[in-house]
Amino acid sequence: MPATLFQKVWDAHAVRTLPSGQTQLFVGLHLVHEVTTPQAFDMMRQQGWRVAFPERTFATVDHIVPTSSQRRPFLDLMAEEMTTALERNCREAGIRLWAPDNDNQGIVHVIGPELGLTQPGMTIACGDSHTSTHGALGAIAFGIGTSQVRDVLASQCLALDPLNVRRIDISGRLNRGVYAKDVILTIIRRLGVQGGVGFAYEYGGSTIDAMTIDERMTICNMSIEGGARIGYVNPDDTTYAFLRGRRFSPAGDAFDRAVAWWRQMASDTSATYADRVTFDATAIEPTVTWGINPGQSVAVSEPIDGDPDDEAFAFMGFRPGQRVRGTRIDVAFIGSCTNGRLSDLEDAAHVVRGHHVAPHVKALVVPGSQAVRRAAEARGLHDVFIEAGFEWRGAGCSMCLGMNQDRLEGRQVSASSSNRNFKGRQGSPTGRTLLMSPAMVAAAAIAGEVVDVREMLEAVPA
Amino acid sequence: MPLRGDELDTDRIMPARFLRAVSFDGLERHLFEDDRAADPGHAFNDPRYAGASILVVNANFGCGSSREHAPQGLVRAGIRAIVGESFSEIFQGNAAMLGLPCFVASHEAVERLQTLIETTPDVAIAADVTSGAITAGTMRIAATLPAALRDGFVSGQWNPTLMLLDRYDEVRAVADRLPYMNWVIG
């Protein structure tokens, strides 16, 4: 019986059908961070429960960590308290933690793949909605709440209902200046921010096949912004090449045996899907959001269409028919679990080289992990950014959600490579976010306003 | 109480700066804090709805971040049930873990219910987890809960932790069958 990767992974991890009709699903990899877990560990203590599989949980600190200086103790007392709490919880439970003083610290969705923890065919849960990122390697990965974090700690299982699978085929070659971010923004724009509720999204087609794992992660990361709790790409040779030699990847003969299993777990070519949609990659342009949810976007060359959302227009200060291009920005943010990996910084640096940030713009680059930061520095990217007037920061979530000191002020407009343009998302209740690719953010930082990155790239060798 | 608007995300319900804490205590004070500051007429500012235990919302309520702080704040503010056009999956699951059922009704039914409450704020509303019926005065609308959640609420077993802890040997057997469980190194 032909099956999708989702069905195969679900079946391989199903423990039993619970009396409620839900499936008791084994969680192969549990990732935790400082913000959504202290209460879960407290509940465990209150019940007197022990962590069932401590070797299957890994922890890092990302949401609240300062990125200007990561020396301990943090000047931000709450960041220090939350980090200390996680350190204590992990020590008591025997969970491996990568704190800011460790070379492997970073955004949980950046370090999982980087360390080879994220592997095809796994179930992965984390108290963070962007856990869908890990689907880029052919895992079934999803966000959970704190009470469910407690359940995973206590039992390594969750009670879940299965999802339907929607196959999203994207075909053709992306034009220069068009990136994975533009693809996923286009998908969400068409299918809607609620279109994925009840579905896992399986991305495929020649565009996805040609993408690197970094690009696939950008796509899978924002599945949740389209309402889909899970997004994945079937594992292929690109996946196996990415995983080979990583710290937690199987080594030697075990790697070859792993590849054989991973291949089996991929969707069968004759698998059936609850729904199928197709996109033409050649028609996708650099895309920017204009509103207050990630579905409210336009191609940078286009006027904003007649969306009936008056609240979004009023909050953002746009009018129907207006273009986002030419909008003056105050802040440029390059980073996040969506676009904070090495290739994202390379794409941005490619645009920045030889230019300077506009005088009125505060621009920051926040690498997704310490490993990304080191790799970027080895390539001299930090010099490119610093010479251009960007701040070069430590690893963390930073201004994606403004839980640390990196926040918008007042009604500032931010060109951001992150994932959410919700009201208040970047730390100021009235702050305004324009989501776009890292290269588009870099171009906006230099011009001081939203521009079409394709025009800047014309002057740069490919 | 009626709370109008589609796509009310969890950053709106509980802004991220209130996640800077190691407990959920006091979150009820920060529900919709920024929306309330921007709009004096916000439902959570309206004294007519003080003490309300049923919240009536529109489409895709609770989308975005998986932060349980959002339903925690609602439960701590005394909300016992939510009726809406649709919910994000993660929010609905988190709410269920706290014993907060999210009933789904049609757009038209939700609008009628919201209008009724706005015009008659003291109307008594009841939500029945068994039948899914929502009654408000003489108005009766049909709503649904996912079957597993409905059964959980009816039996009082909405929190699955004990069930998950029940059969460790079966969990271990699944773990032992998974090839990658033996690969961990480093």
mmCIF file of N, CA and C in Angstrom, chain B residues 10 25 29 32 34 38 43-44 47 54-55 59 62 71-72 74 77 86 90 94 97 105 115 138 154 156 177-178:
data_model
loop_
_atom_site.group_PDB
_atom_site.id
_atom_site.type_symbol
_atom_site.label_atom_id
_atom_site.label_comp_id
_atom_site.label_asym_id
_atom_site.label_seq_id
_atom_site.Cartn_x
_atom_site.Cartn_y
_atom_site.Cartn_z
ATOM 1 N N THR B 10 -1.481 34.553 19.070
ATOM 2 C CA THR B 10 -1.113 34.445 20.487
ATOM 3 C C THR B 10 -0.172 35.557 20.936
ATOM 4 N N ASP B 25 1.967 32.412 36.783
ATOM 5 C CA ASP B 25 1.198 33.231 37.736
ATOM 6 C C ASP B 25 1.022 34.662 37.235
ATOM 7 N N ARG B 29 -3.520 39.177 34.060
ATOM 8 C CA ARG B 29 -3.471 40.649 34.063
ATOM 9 C C ARG B 29 -2.990 41.211 32.719
ATOM 10 N N PHE B 32 -4.271 40.447 26.185
ATOM 11 C CA PHE B 32 -4.531 41.493 25.175
ATOM 12 C C PHE B 32 -4.035 42.869 25.636
ATOM 13 N N ASP B 34 -1.718 44.985 24.882
ATOM 14 C CA ASP B 34 -1.459 46.059 23.911
ATOM 15 C C ASP B 34 -2.733 46.449 23.157
ATOM 16 N N ALA B 38 -4.592 50.157 23.170
ATOM 17 C CA ALA B 38 -4.853 50.892 21.930
ATOM 18 C C ALA B 38 -6.343 51.168 21.735
ATOM 19 N N ALA B 43 -13.127 44.506 24.261
ATOM 20 C CA ALA B 43 -14.046 43.705 25.089
ATOM 21 C C ALA B 43 -13.479 43.434 26.482
ATOM 22 N N PHE B 44 -12.150 43.233 26.559
ATOM 23 C CA PHE B 44 -11.568 42.949 27.875
ATOM 24 C C PHE B 44 -11.440 44.211 28.746
ATOM 25 N N PRO B 47 -16.629 46.918 31.164
ATOM 26 C CA PRO B 47 -17.148 46.427 32.458
ATOM 27 C C PRO B 47 -18.406 45.571 32.310
ATOM 28 N N ILE B 54 -17.513 32.686 29.133
ATOM 29 C CA ILE B 54 -17.500 32.149 27.764
ATOM 30 C C ILE B 54 -17.080 33.259 26.810
ATOM 31 N N LEU B 55 -16.059 32.969 26.023
ATOM 32 C CA LEU B 55 -15.509 33.939 25.078
ATOM 33 C C LEU B 55 -15.966 33.545 23.677
ATOM 34 N N ALA B 59 -12.456 33.867 13.323
ATOM 35 C CA ALA B 59 -11.694 32.815 12.640
ATOM 36 C C ALA B 59 -10.218 32.778 13.047
ATOM 37 N N GLY B 62 -5.994 32.283 18.007
ATOM 38 C CA GLY B 62 -4.843 31.624 18.620
ATOM 39 C C GLY B 62 -3.793 31.146 17.638
ATOM 40 N N PRO B 71 -3.536 30.523 26.433
ATOM 41 C CA PRO B 71 -4.685 29.914 27.113
ATOM 42 C C PRO B 71 -4.550 29.938 28.631
ATOM 43 N N GLN B 72 -3.334 29.886 29.160
ATOM 44 C CA GLN B 72 -3.161 29.995 30.618
ATOM 45 C C GLN B 72 -3.751 31.308 31.118
ATOM 46 N N LEU B 74 -6.072 33.123 29.710
ATOM 47 C CA LEU B 74 -7.537 33.099 29.578
ATOM 48 C C LEU B 74 -8.177 32.294 30.709
ATOM 49 N N ALA B 77 -8.099 34.070 33.875
ATOM 50 C CA ALA B 77 -9.032 35.195 33.910
ATOM 51 C C ALA B 77 -10.475 34.716 34.067
ATOM 52 N N SER B 86 -13.120 29.240 14.030
ATOM 53 C CA SER B 86 -12.042 28.268 13.866
ATOM 54 C C SER B 86 -10.886 28.651 14.781
ATOM 55 N N ILE B 90 -2.605 24.246 17.406
ATOM 56 C CA ILE B 90 -1.769 24.223 18.612
ATOM 57 C C ILE B 90 -2.528 24.884 19.770
ATOM 58 N N ASN B 94 -3.541 23.115 23.242
ATOM 59 C CA ASN B 94 -3.067 23.663 24.517
ATOM 60 C C ASN B 94 -4.234 23.977 25.444
ATOM 61 N N MET B 97 -5.678 20.901 27.058
ATOM 62 C CA MET B 97 -4.858 20.382 28.152
ATOM 63 C C MET B 97 -5.198 21.070 29.472
ATOM 64 N N ALA B 105 -18.236 26.849 15.603
ATOM 65 C CA ALA B 105 -19.571 27.082 15.048
ATOM 66 C C ALA B 105 -19.424 27.848 13.739
ATOM 67 N N THR B 115 -23.492 39.414 18.321
ATOM 68 C CA THR B 115 -24.420 40.544 18.282
ATOM 69 C C THR B 115 -25.400 40.483 19.449
ATOM 70 N N THR B 138 -32.917 32.711 24.317
ATOM 71 C CA THR B 138 -33.723 31.801 23.489
ATOM 72 C C THR B 138 -32.958 31.320 22.266
ATOM 73 N N VAL B 154 -16.195 15.056 28.537
ATOM 74 C CA VAL B 154 -17.377 14.394 29.110
ATOM 75 C C VAL B 154 -16.949 13.440 30.230
ATOM 76 N N GLY B 156 -14.146 13.651 31.889
ATOM 77 C CA GLY B 156 -13.258 14.312 32.845
ATOM 78 C C GLY B 156 -11.801 13.943 32.633
ATOM 79 N N ARG B 177 12.195 -0.621 18.473
ATOM 80 C CA ARG B 177 12.032 -0.945 17.047
ATOM 81 C C ARG B 177 12.568 0.154 16.138
ATOM 82 N N LEU B 178 12.685 1.379 16.653
ATOM 83 C CA LEU B 178 13.111 2.503 15.807
ATOM 84 C C LEU B 178 14.612 2.443 15.596
#
